[in-house]
Amino acid sequence: MHIATCVWQEKAAAMGAAAGGRAGECRVSLVALLAAAGRALNCVVSFVVFSFLDVLDMVLCLVYKVVDYAVEAEWKPCYCSAAAREDGGGGAGGAAGAKGALSFVGPRAAAGTKVVRLSSSSANKMQLEDVSDTLYVRASLLSDATRKPGPIAPALTVSPAIAELIRGKIDRAPRPPRQAPCWSDCDCKMCHSWSTGSRASHLYVHVQAPPPPPPSGAAEQEAVVFIHGFISSSVFWTETVFPAFSSAARGRYRMFAVDLLGFGRSPKPADSLYTLREHLEMIERSVLQRYRLKTFHVVAHSLGSVLALALAVKYPGAVKSLTLLAPPYFPVPAEEAGAATQYVMRRVAPRRVWPPIAFGASMACWYEHVSRTICLTICRHHRVWNRLFRIFTRNRMRTFLIEAFMCHTHNAAWHTLHNIMCLSASKMGAYLDVVAGQLSCKVALFHGRDDELLPVECTLAVGARVPRARVTVYDNKDHITIVVGQEKLFAAELEAIWRSAAQD
């Protein structure tokens, strides 16, 4: 009887387990089916929405030309204008401009870079390796969806926008600073977006310095440079981790948080291409040279990580530690090597309506005039939005993120996104190899597992390329909450990194 009961119980348990397994399989199948249906719906809705945006961007192009001309007696050149193309033999092509012809040397030239001349007899040249082809090669969604698999190496195409900007840099007589902003830019004292004197001025730098130098025998003060990400500013650091540092850290470290060129309270020159070279030179002039920094730590978020790596490569003996949060590193597959910048643009901005952060990135990256409209709506009226947030929240909401996300111009955001983020495809690998093989500084990497803009695989790929790097992945954190919401924890992490670097 006892044995029979045991056998019956075993059979009952087995039947229950089988039933539970079948139920579990049904639930998994249902979840998989719903997920597939959701992805299909996302694709269909995205195709409709972004096809509409393709048409809307062309309409807005004409609208802005009319408005710019009516208000300012000239229109701003844009990247959707007819452009010159390289001929089939890889030789020089040409484009007619307002002030003469340009000749272009293709990528098969001996130097291996894109070069533009003002004329065939001109001795002046400007290399365009810092200008991303994604500025002027952006296929519509329909043509992109019907293209054959594999990379599309864009023909050498230089838009009149680049041509006119380069003409202005090379042969135009020096002009007095512009005394009024573009009608679609904010003109408040914080933005001063009318400024064109980027090469004669400095970035805005928030400095948090210890009291007067300590007495002899005390620990030497160290410098830390903080670099924010795309569509942000120094307040991303100063309103979060700066107040969270311990009194010991505030007494030892001089902290420099910069507003990158075109963002926050820094100048926003209308004649800048916002290349990596320009951003880096401004950081050098505004921080390293101005405050005479010989050695320093670097902390950077998102797009700022590209600049941090460039800074470390340029000053290998000066960087004591390198801390990167959500670095935008997308290893380019071999089959996409011919169009690496296009591959990165599709990863960062996949033209999907969901998740919302991908939708926003796609509008900012693919549509020049749609993104200008967004800047006109949000950035030009950031003071109004700030007041509204304060009224509706009764001052209970800290609105520093309004300043961080809304104090820039379309010209700055558009060029920075393409010339830093998209062009990082051709630079990040080489930078990381230098950091791994030639630098001895501490390297720490942080990422939020729920980051929907830059997936955690970006940081894991950096860690694989720099084996000595310490990788930390935070659960339930995204692109912003990796810092915002856990300020004390992250401040403690930074202090530990700096102490460890000092002991080596």
XYZ file of C-alpha atoms in Angstrom:
504
model
C 0.000 0.000 0.000
C 2.767 2.324 0.885
C 4.600 1.499 -2.305
C 1.418 1.946 -4.373
C 0.768 5.315 -2.766
C 4.292 6.427 -3.542
C 3.945 5.331 -7.135
C 0.624 7.182 -7.454
C 2.142 10.292 -5.925
C 5.082 10.108 -8.315
C 2.703 9.711 -11.280
C 0.582 12.620 -10.048
C 3.681 14.806 -9.631
C 4.883 13.845 -13.096
C 1.476 14.656 -14.602
C 1.429 17.988 -12.780
C 4.921 18.790 -13.948
C 3.994 17.901 -17.519
C 0.864 20.053 -17.322
C 2.870 22.894 -15.813
C 5.499 22.498 -18.527
C 2.857 22.639 -21.240
C 1.324 25.730 -19.619
C 4.749 27.326 -19.382
C 5.442 26.554 -23.021
C 2.092 28.057 -23.983
C 2.909 31.230 -22.044
C 6.332 31.482 -23.659
C 4.815 30.931 -27.091
C 2.165 33.573 -26.424
C 4.779 36.103 -25.259
C 6.926 35.362 -28.321
C 3.883 35.756 -30.580
C 2.940 39.088 -28.991
C 6.540 40.297 -29.254
C 6.660 39.391 -32.937
C 3.322 41.138 -33.515
C 4.634 44.209 -31.688
C 7.765 44.310 -33.810
C 5.733 43.952 -36.989
C 3.388 46.754 -35.901
C 6.385 48.927 -35.035
C 7.850 48.339 -38.503
C 4.590 49.166 -40.290
C 3.873 52.307 -38.264
C 7.515 53.394 -38.565
C 7.418 52.990 -42.341
C 4.324 55.186 -42.594
C 5.593 57.835 -40.161
C 9.086 58.153 -41.584
C 7.852 58.097 -45.181
C 5.709 61.080 -44.215
C 8.747 62.727 -42.595
C 10.723 62.219 -45.824
C 8.139 64.299 -47.660
C 7.730 66.798 -44.827
C 11.466 67.476 -44.737
C 11.443 68.406 -48.431
C 8.507 70.757 -47.885
C 10.176 72.362 -44.862
C 13.318 72.886 -46.932
C 11.381 75.211 -49.230
C 9.564 76.867 -46.330
C 12.790 77.734 -44.501
C 14.415 79.071 -47.651
C 11.490 81.469 -48.122
C 11.391 82.509 -44.466
C 15.175 82.902 -44.160
C 15.256 85.050 -47.264
C 12.278 87.135 -46.144
C 13.686 87.770 -42.659
C 17.437 87.912 -43.262
C 17.727 88.589 -47.022
C 19.629 85.316 -47.479
C 18.894 81.646 -46.970
C 21.052 79.148 -45.202
C 22.514 76.463 -47.473
C 21.342 72.986 -46.582
C 22.549 69.450 -47.199
C 19.572 68.344 -49.249
C 20.597 70.647 -52.109
C 21.860 69.224 -55.370
C 25.459 68.119 -54.831
C 28.469 67.286 -56.915
C 29.389 63.655 -57.422
C 32.659 61.970 -58.090
C 33.034 60.676 -61.617
C 33.252 56.968 -62.355
C 37.028 56.962 -62.666
C 37.639 58.348 -59.219
C 38.922 61.627 -60.627
C 37.745 65.124 -59.913
C 34.156 66.187 -60.188
C 32.737 69.659 -59.795
C 29.960 71.729 -58.390
C 28.945 75.228 -59.259
C 28.834 77.521 -56.292
C 27.824 81.085 -55.705
C 31.414 82.304 -55.971
C 33.073 79.917 -58.397
C 33.692 76.269 -59.024
C 35.088 73.709 -56.644
C 37.094 70.673 -57.616
C 37.121 67.520 -55.539
C 39.792 64.851 -55.232
C 38.187 61.461 -54.674
C 38.985 58.867 -52.000
C 41.263 56.975 -54.391
C 43.732 59.833 -54.251
C 47.175 59.040 -52.919
C 46.528 60.707 -49.593
C 43.468 58.559 -49.063
C 41.388 61.473 -47.818
C 38.757 63.752 -49.245
C 40.237 67.088 -50.278
C 38.491 70.161 -51.614
C 40.063 72.958 -53.640
C 38.642 76.361 -54.371
C 39.852 76.092 -57.958
C 42.266 74.025 -60.006
C 44.961 76.671 -59.580
C 44.350 77.406 -55.928
C 47.012 76.395 -53.447
C 44.573 76.440 -50.564
C 43.198 73.043 -49.534
C 41.105 71.790 -46.694
C 40.956 68.138 -45.848
C 37.460 66.878 -45.184
C 38.280 63.759 -43.195
C 36.493 65.392 -40.252
C 33.231 65.809 -42.193
C 30.875 62.835 -42.143
C 29.278 61.757 -45.411
C 26.050 61.151 -43.460
C 25.490 64.898 -43.620
C 24.719 64.745 -47.325
C 24.057 61.037 -48.015
C 20.828 60.046 -46.277
C 18.584 57.754 -48.276
C 14.820 58.036 -47.953
C 13.116 55.238 -46.055
C 11.573 53.802 -49.229
C 14.863 53.633 -51.129
C 16.621 52.352 -48.019
C 14.043 49.584 -47.551
C 14.394 48.429 -51.165
C 18.185 48.540 -51.359
C 20.159 45.354 -51.816
C 21.862 43.810 -48.762
C 25.394 44.932 -48.019
C 27.082 48.292 -47.649
C 26.532 51.242 -49.900
C 29.757 53.195 -50.067
C 28.503 56.694 -50.829
C 30.029 58.402 -53.791
C 32.123 61.417 -52.938
C 29.425 64.016 -52.626
C 30.077 67.500 -51.331
C 27.103 69.694 -50.762
C 27.050 73.425 -51.475
C 26.589 73.872 -47.717
C 30.085 72.515 -47.086
C 31.430 74.397 -50.095
C 30.178 77.753 -48.852
C 31.345 77.128 -45.290
C 34.809 76.198 -46.552
C 34.940 79.227 -48.820
C 34.152 81.374 -45.832
C 36.946 79.745 -43.821
C 39.586 80.089 -46.537
C 39.105 83.095 -48.787
C 36.554 85.331 -47.135
C 37.846 88.498 -45.565
C 37.448 88.600 -41.768
C 33.948 89.697 -40.854
C 32.878 91.559 -37.750
C 31.017 89.442 -35.191
C 27.376 88.982 -36.018
C 25.306 91.405 -33.969
C 22.002 89.544 -34.126
C 20.979 85.897 -33.901
C 19.336 83.904 -36.636
C 15.587 84.383 -36.291
C 15.129 80.709 -35.375
C 17.753 80.752 -32.586
C 17.440 81.939 -29.000
C 19.168 85.239 -28.243
C 19.172 85.197 -24.427
C 22.359 85.888 -22.488
C 22.757 82.216 -21.681
C 22.669 81.119 -25.304
C 24.247 84.082 -27.150
C 23.824 81.971 -30.256
C 24.737 84.914 -32.460
C 28.400 84.517 -31.499
C 30.739 83.787 -34.404
C 34.034 84.284 -32.609
C 34.647 80.647 -31.699
C 38.357 80.839 -32.405
C 38.893 83.936 -30.281
C 36.776 82.950 -27.309
C 36.509 80.188 -24.746
C 33.971 77.605 -23.771
C 31.925 78.088 -20.654
C 33.637 76.097 -17.886
C 32.155 75.506 -14.448
C 35.052 75.256 -12.008
C 34.691 73.725 -8.560
C 38.031 74.268 -6.883
C 39.258 73.509 -3.362
C 40.184 76.287 -0.947
C 43.607 77.942 -1.343
C 46.514 75.536 -1.942
C 47.115 73.244 1.021
C 50.161 73.754 3.262
C 53.439 72.034 2.498
C 53.280 68.282 2.945
C 49.558 67.987 2.218
C 48.219 65.958 -0.683
C 48.675 67.604 -4.072
C 45.543 68.871 -5.795
C 44.473 66.955 -8.887
C 42.348 68.068 -11.848
C 39.293 66.342 -13.287
C 37.735 67.272 -16.649
C 34.050 66.413 -17.128
C 32.658 66.202 -20.699
C 28.911 65.911 -21.276
C 27.107 64.054 -24.044
C 24.933 65.052 -26.983
C 22.242 67.703 -26.366
C 23.436 68.325 -22.837
C 25.641 70.713 -20.896
C 27.835 71.002 -17.826
C 24.773 70.977 -15.553
C 24.516 67.245 -16.217
C 27.478 67.029 -13.829
C 27.231 70.132 -11.670
C 23.645 69.473 -10.564
C 24.144 65.755 -9.934
C 27.506 64.355 -8.859
C 29.260 67.608 -7.926
C 27.149 68.128 -4.762
C 27.440 64.398 -3.969
C 31.225 64.302 -3.647
C 32.663 63.863 -0.177
C 34.310 66.772 1.618
C 37.665 65.009 1.174
C 37.184 64.914 -2.608
C 36.057 68.538 -2.764
C 39.200 69.479 -0.851
C 41.561 67.593 -3.144
C 40.232 67.774 -6.700
C 39.771 70.738 -9.007
C 36.777 69.866 -11.155
C 36.173 71.393 -14.582
C 32.807 70.785 -16.293
C 32.700 72.216 -19.813
C 29.844 73.216 -22.059
C 30.891 71.910 -25.466
C 31.021 74.278 -28.417
C 27.440 75.034 -29.464
C 25.806 73.820 -26.230
C 24.783 75.280 -22.888
C 26.426 78.647 -22.232
C 29.280 78.200 -24.701
C 29.529 80.089 -28.026
C 27.412 78.769 -30.878
C 29.123 80.060 -34.035
C 27.033 79.888 -37.174
C 30.100 79.324 -39.388
C 31.382 76.232 -37.576
C 31.191 72.649 -38.843
C 31.473 71.389 -35.238
C 34.041 68.757 -36.146
C 35.957 66.682 -33.630
C 38.993 68.843 -34.330
C 37.104 72.042 -33.465
C 35.587 70.583 -30.293
C 38.954 69.260 -29.161
C 40.780 72.522 -29.833
C 38.197 74.444 -27.811
C 38.579 72.068 -24.840
C 42.350 72.462 -25.042
C 42.170 76.252 -25.177
C 39.426 76.653 -22.589
C 40.602 74.122 -19.986
C 44.055 72.618 -20.487
C 45.826 75.788 -21.577
C 43.760 78.346 -19.691
C 44.149 76.548 -16.346
C 47.595 75.105 -17.149
C 46.712 71.499 -16.494
C 49.679 69.145 -16.709
C 47.893 65.975 -15.595
C 44.192 65.293 -15.189
C 41.449 62.688 -14.921
C 38.691 62.571 -17.561
C 35.023 61.680 -17.020
C 32.787 61.621 -20.105
C 29.239 60.618 -20.970
C 27.898 59.270 -24.266
C 29.125 61.342 -27.244
C 31.609 63.041 -24.924
C 33.420 59.694 -24.696
C 34.659 60.149 -28.268
C 36.197 63.496 -27.311
C 37.629 62.001 -24.118
C 39.365 59.252 -26.083
C 40.732 61.777 -28.578
C 42.015 63.862 -25.665
C 43.684 60.828 -24.077
C 45.347 59.848 -27.361
C 46.645 63.376 -27.891
C 47.916 63.710 -24.307
C 48.936 60.152 -23.404
C 51.201 61.163 -20.536
C 48.759 63.614 -18.988
C 45.646 61.476 -18.507
C 45.677 59.699 -15.121
C 42.325 57.944 -15.478
C 39.647 57.623 -18.140
C 36.032 57.069 -17.070
C 33.510 56.573 -19.874
C 29.744 56.313 -19.404
C 27.772 54.698 -22.240
C 30.470 55.161 -24.910
C 29.009 55.075 -28.464
C 31.169 52.300 -29.895
C 29.658 50.148 -32.631
C 32.186 47.688 -34.093
C 31.567 47.763 -37.836
C 31.121 44.323 -39.461
C 33.473 43.502 -42.314
C 30.620 43.500 -44.814
C 29.714 47.080 -43.781
C 33.277 48.446 -43.783
C 32.685 50.332 -47.029
C 29.983 52.463 -45.408
C 30.929 52.556 -41.725
C 29.406 55.954 -40.999
C 26.121 54.896 -42.574
C 26.139 51.754 -40.428
C 26.620 53.764 -37.225
C 23.883 56.211 -38.223
C 21.440 53.323 -38.681
C 22.391 51.871 -35.298
C 22.054 55.166 -33.429
C 18.984 56.315 -35.361
C 17.117 53.204 -36.620
C 14.037 55.125 -37.840
C 11.620 53.402 -35.509
C 8.784 55.061 -33.603
C 9.412 52.839 -30.583
C 11.186 53.223 -28.243
C 10.628 57.000 -28.014
C 14.320 57.763 -27.553
C 15.049 56.018 -30.870
C 12.273 58.044 -32.509
C 13.808 61.283 -31.242
C 17.307 60.271 -32.337
C 16.014 59.341 -35.782
C 14.328 62.697 -36.344
C 17.454 64.521 -35.143
C 19.800 62.497 -37.361
C 17.914 61.859 -40.614
C 15.861 65.021 -41.152
C 17.708 68.316 -41.320
C 14.660 70.576 -41.512
C 12.429 68.578 -39.190
C 15.159 68.765 -36.553
C 15.458 72.509 -37.162
C 11.731 72.806 -36.523
C 12.130 70.931 -33.246
C 14.924 73.307 -32.204
C 12.751 76.263 -33.196
C 9.948 74.938 -31.015
C 11.966 73.822 -28.011
C 15.352 75.541 -27.905
C 14.324 79.016 -28.996
C 11.668 79.050 -26.248
C 13.560 77.194 -23.524
C 12.905 80.012 -21.039
C 9.159 79.622 -21.591
C 9.367 75.874 -21.094
C 11.387 76.402 -17.929
C 8.746 78.743 -16.490
C 5.932 76.366 -17.435
C 7.643 73.426 -15.749
C 8.130 75.475 -12.612
C 4.490 76.627 -12.593
C 2.958 73.216 -13.181
C 5.230 71.478 -10.689
C 5.060 74.367 -8.174
C 8.854 74.474 -8.135
C 9.001 70.897 -6.905
C 10.830 69.752 -10.032
C 14.481 70.567 -10.478
C 14.552 71.948 -14.005
C 18.297 71.787 -14.660
C 17.615 69.257 -17.426
C 15.743 71.981 -19.320
C 18.991 73.919 -19.567
C 20.901 70.764 -20.406
C 18.612 69.638 -23.240
C 17.385 72.922 -24.710
C 20.285 75.383 -24.798
C 21.788 74.765 -28.224
C 21.190 75.639 -31.861
C 20.156 73.384 -34.695
C 23.417 74.127 -36.499
C 25.441 72.934 -33.497
C 23.360 69.830 -32.804
C 23.082 68.763 -36.446
C 26.804 68.985 -37.228
C 27.965 67.604 -33.876
C 25.722 64.558 -34.181
C 27.027 63.686 -37.645
C 30.656 64.804 -37.373
C 31.262 63.253 -33.941
C 28.784 60.403 -33.406
C 28.498 59.051 -36.956
C 32.120 59.711 -37.871
C 33.248 57.900 -34.715
C 33.041 54.717 -36.813
C 36.356 55.627 -38.424
C 38.070 56.811 -35.229
C 36.955 54.858 -32.160
C 38.741 51.617 -33.044
C 42.090 53.365 -33.528
C 41.644 55.393 -30.326
C 40.854 52.288 -28.295
C 43.871 50.466 -29.694
C 46.108 53.324 -28.558
C 44.513 53.325 -25.104
C 44.943 49.552 -24.839
C 48.485 49.327 -26.175
C 50.217 52.609 -25.438
C 48.516 54.210 -22.415
C 48.831 53.041 -18.827
C 46.028 55.109 -17.292
C 43.127 53.574 -15.385
C 40.119 52.869 -17.603
C 36.629 52.438 -16.141
C 33.447 51.852 -18.130
C 29.842 52.246 -16.931
C 26.565 51.462 -18.682
C 22.893 51.065 -17.851
C 21.439 47.724 -18.889
C 18.150 49.387 -19.909
C 19.810 51.974 -22.162
C 17.668 52.100 -25.326
C 19.760 54.713 -27.130
C 23.189 53.089 -26.885
C 22.873 49.406 -25.982
C 25.058 47.862 -23.307
C 26.890 45.941 -26.049
C 28.704 49.206 -26.876
C 30.472 49.232 -23.512
C 31.096 45.493 -23.601
C 32.775 45.933 -26.987
C 34.986 48.697 -25.555
C 35.886 46.415 -22.650
C 36.832 43.651 -25.070
C 39.061 46.072 -26.987
C 40.709 47.407 -23.791
C 41.147 44.283 -21.643
C 42.391 46.128 -18.534
C 39.240 48.285 -18.379
C 36.902 47.733 -15.436
C 33.344 47.336 -16.722
C 30.323 48.062 -14.517
C 26.775 47.470 -15.761
C 23.920 48.865 -13.639
C 20.629 46.991 -13.723
C 17.417 48.981 -14.168
C 19.339 52.074 -15.346
C 19.207 53.803 -18.714
C 21.132 56.488 -20.594
C 20.316 59.227 -18.065
C 19.571 57.401 -14.828
C 23.014 55.880 -14.929
C 23.881 59.133 -13.099
C 20.625 60.932 -12.291
C 19.011 59.190 -9.333
C 22.135 57.490 -8.005
C 24.427 60.481 -7.648
C 26.032 59.468 -4.361
C 26.812 55.968 -5.580
C 28.390 57.224 -8.772
C 30.341 59.971 -6.959
C 31.775 57.311 -4.653
C 32.730 55.214 -7.687
C 34.618 58.149 -9.191
C 36.462 58.885 -5.960
C 37.561 55.251 -5.739
C 38.865 55.372 -9.329
C 40.862 58.537 -8.690
C 42.350 57.164 -5.466
C 43.341 53.961 -7.229
C 45.002 55.920 -10.052
C 47.000 57.927 -7.514
C 48.329 54.745 -5.887
C 49.732 53.341 -9.126
